Coordinates of C-alpha atoms in Angstrom, one line a residue:
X12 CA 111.3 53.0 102.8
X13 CA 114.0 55.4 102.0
X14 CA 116.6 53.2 100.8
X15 CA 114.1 52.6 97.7
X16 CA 113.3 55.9 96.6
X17 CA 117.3 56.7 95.7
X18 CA 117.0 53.8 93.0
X19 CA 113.9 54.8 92.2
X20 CA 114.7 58.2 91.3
X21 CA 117.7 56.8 89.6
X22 CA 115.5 54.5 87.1
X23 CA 112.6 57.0 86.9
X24 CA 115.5 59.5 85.3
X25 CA 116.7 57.0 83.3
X26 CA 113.6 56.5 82.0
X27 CA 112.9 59.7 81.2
X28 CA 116.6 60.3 79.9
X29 CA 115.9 57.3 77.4
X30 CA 112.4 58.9 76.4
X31 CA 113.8 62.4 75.1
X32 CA 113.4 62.7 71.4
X33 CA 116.5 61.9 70.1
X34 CA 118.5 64.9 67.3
X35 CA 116.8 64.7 64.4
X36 CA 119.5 65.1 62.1
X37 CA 119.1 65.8 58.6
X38 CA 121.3 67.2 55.4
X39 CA 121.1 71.1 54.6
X40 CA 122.7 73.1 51.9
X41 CA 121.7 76.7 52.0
X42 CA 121.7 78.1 48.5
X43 CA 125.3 80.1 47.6
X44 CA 126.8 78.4 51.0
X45 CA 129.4 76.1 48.9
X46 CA 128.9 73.3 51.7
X47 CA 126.9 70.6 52.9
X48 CA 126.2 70.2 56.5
X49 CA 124.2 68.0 59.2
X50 CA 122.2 69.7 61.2
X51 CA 120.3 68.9 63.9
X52 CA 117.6 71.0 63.4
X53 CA 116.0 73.4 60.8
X54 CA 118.2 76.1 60.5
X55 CA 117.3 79.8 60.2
X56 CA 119.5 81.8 58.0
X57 CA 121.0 85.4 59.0
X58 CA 123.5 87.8 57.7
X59 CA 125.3 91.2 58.4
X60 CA 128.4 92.7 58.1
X61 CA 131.2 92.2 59.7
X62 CA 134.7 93.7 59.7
X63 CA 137.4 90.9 59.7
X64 CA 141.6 91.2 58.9
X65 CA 140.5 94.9 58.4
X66 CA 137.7 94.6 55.6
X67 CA 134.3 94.7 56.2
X68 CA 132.5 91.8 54.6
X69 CA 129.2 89.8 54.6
X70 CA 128.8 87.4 56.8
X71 CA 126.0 84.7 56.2
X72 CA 125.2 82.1 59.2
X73 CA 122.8 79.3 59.3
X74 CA 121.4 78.6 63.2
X75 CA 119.4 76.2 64.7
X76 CA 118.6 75.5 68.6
X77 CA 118.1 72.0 69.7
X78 CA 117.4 71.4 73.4
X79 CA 119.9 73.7 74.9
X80 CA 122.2 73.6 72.4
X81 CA 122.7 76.3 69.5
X82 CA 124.3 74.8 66.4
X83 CA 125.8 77.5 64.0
X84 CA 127.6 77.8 60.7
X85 CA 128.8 80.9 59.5
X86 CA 130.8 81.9 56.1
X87 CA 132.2 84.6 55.0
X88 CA 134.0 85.8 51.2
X89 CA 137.1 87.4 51.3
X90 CA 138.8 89.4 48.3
X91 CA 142.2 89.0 49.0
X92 CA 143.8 85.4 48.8
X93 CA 146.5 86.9 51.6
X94 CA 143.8 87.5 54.3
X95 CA 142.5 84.1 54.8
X96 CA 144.8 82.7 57.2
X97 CA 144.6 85.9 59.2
X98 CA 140.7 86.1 59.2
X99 CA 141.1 82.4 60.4
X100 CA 143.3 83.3 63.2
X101 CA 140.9 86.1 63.8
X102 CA 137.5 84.1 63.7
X103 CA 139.8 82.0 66.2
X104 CA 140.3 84.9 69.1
X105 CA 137.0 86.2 68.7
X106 CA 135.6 82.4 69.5
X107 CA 137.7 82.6 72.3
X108 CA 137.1 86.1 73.7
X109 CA 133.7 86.5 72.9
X110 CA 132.9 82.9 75.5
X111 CA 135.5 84.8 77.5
X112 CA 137.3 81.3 78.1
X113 CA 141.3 81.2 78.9
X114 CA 143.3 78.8 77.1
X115 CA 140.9 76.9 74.4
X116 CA 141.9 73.3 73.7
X117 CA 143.1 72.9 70.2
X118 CA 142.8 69.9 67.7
X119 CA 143.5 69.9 63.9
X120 CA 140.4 69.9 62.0
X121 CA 140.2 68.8 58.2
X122 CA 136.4 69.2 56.2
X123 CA 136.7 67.1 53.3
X124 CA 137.1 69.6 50.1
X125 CA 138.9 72.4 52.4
X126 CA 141.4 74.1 51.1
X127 CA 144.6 73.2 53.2
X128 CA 145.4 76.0 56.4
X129 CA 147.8 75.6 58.9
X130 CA 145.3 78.3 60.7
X131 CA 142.4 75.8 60.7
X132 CA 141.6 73.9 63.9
X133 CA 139.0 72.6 66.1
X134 CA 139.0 74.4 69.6
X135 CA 137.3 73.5 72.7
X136 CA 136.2 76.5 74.5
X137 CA 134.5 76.7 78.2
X138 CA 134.3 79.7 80.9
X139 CA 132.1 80.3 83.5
X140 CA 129.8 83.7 82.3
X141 CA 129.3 86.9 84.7
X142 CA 126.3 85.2 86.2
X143 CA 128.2 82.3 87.3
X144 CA 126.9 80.0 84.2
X145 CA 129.5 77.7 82.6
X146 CA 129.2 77.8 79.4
X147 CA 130.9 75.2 76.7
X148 CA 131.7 76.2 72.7
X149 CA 133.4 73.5 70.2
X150 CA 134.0 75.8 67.2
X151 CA 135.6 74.4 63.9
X152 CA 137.4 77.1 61.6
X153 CA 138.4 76.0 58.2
X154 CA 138.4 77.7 54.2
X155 CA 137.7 76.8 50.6
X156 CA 139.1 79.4 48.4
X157 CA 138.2 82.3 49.2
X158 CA 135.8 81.8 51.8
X159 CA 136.2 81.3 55.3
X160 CA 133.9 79.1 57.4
X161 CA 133.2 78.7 61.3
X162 CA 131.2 76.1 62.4
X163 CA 130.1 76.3 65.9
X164 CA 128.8 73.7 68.9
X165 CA 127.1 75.8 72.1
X166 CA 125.7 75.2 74.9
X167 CA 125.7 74.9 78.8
X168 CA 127.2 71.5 78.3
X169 CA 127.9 70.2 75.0
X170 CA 127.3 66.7 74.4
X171 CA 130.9 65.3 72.5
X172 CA 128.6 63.2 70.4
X173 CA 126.3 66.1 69.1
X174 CA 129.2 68.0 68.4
X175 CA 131.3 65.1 66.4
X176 CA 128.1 64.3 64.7
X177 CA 127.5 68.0 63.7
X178 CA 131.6 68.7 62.6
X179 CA 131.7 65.0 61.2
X180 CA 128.4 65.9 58.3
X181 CA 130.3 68.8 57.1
X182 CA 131.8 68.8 53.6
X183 CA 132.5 71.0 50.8
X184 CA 131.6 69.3 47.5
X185 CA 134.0 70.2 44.8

């Protein structure tokens, strides 16, 4: 009898696997973001300030939980056309030290309408967390103008697809 409950269990979590609601993905422009992004989920919007490359400025973020995993996209105005690459770099380390990961993996990253950085990427973050969680982060940093962006993928484990799908329906419309 045991040598049937092994593939049963496999099929019965198949089965299940196959039955959870798929991402309901769906277009979303927040008013006075400047971009157009996929989401997953309906996203709440937030804002405080923030001090980045030594200003303080406001930072807005759009964020939405689906299943276990917290999609995010943040954006911020700077004043001075010489601190974006900085605050890029910047948005970068805190990505990475905030997780607490070691070495992030880095790919380039282009949004279509961006404005061309050679400080924006695509990292793949993961640590393992105090408690002894591991935790995974793919986090896309990338400008228009003025305005810096940070568009970020969270979770336990994050599924490559969600993420591509999520980084793939961003654009910035001219």
């Amino acid at each position: 009898m045991d040598r049937f409950r092994l593939p049963l269990a496999t099929a019965l979590a198949a089965t299940l696997w196959a039955c959870a609601p798929p991402l309901d993905w769906r277009e979303f422009q927040a008013e006075g973001s400047g971009i157009v992004a996929t989401f997953p989920c309906k996203p709440d919007r937030h804002s405080r300030s923030v001090a980045l490359a030594a200003q303080t400025v406001r930072m807005e973020m759009l964020v939405c939980s689906a299943g276990d995993v917290t999609f995010a996209l943040s954006f911020a105005d700077l004043a001075d056309p010489g601190q974006v690459s900085v605050t890029l770099a910047e948005l970068q380390a805190l990505a990475t030290s905030n997780l607490g990961a070691a070495r992030p993996e880095r790919v380039e990253s282009a949004v279509p309408g961006m404005t061309p950085n050679p400080n924006a990427a695509r990292l793949r973050l993961e640590a393992t967390q105090a408690n002894g969680t591991s935790m995974q982060e793919q986090a896309a940093f990338f400008a228009k103008g003025l305005r810096v962006y940070q568009a970020t993928v969270l979770g336990k484990k994050v599924p490559a697809e969600a993420a591509d799908t999520f980084f793939a329906g961003l654009r910035l419309p001219s």
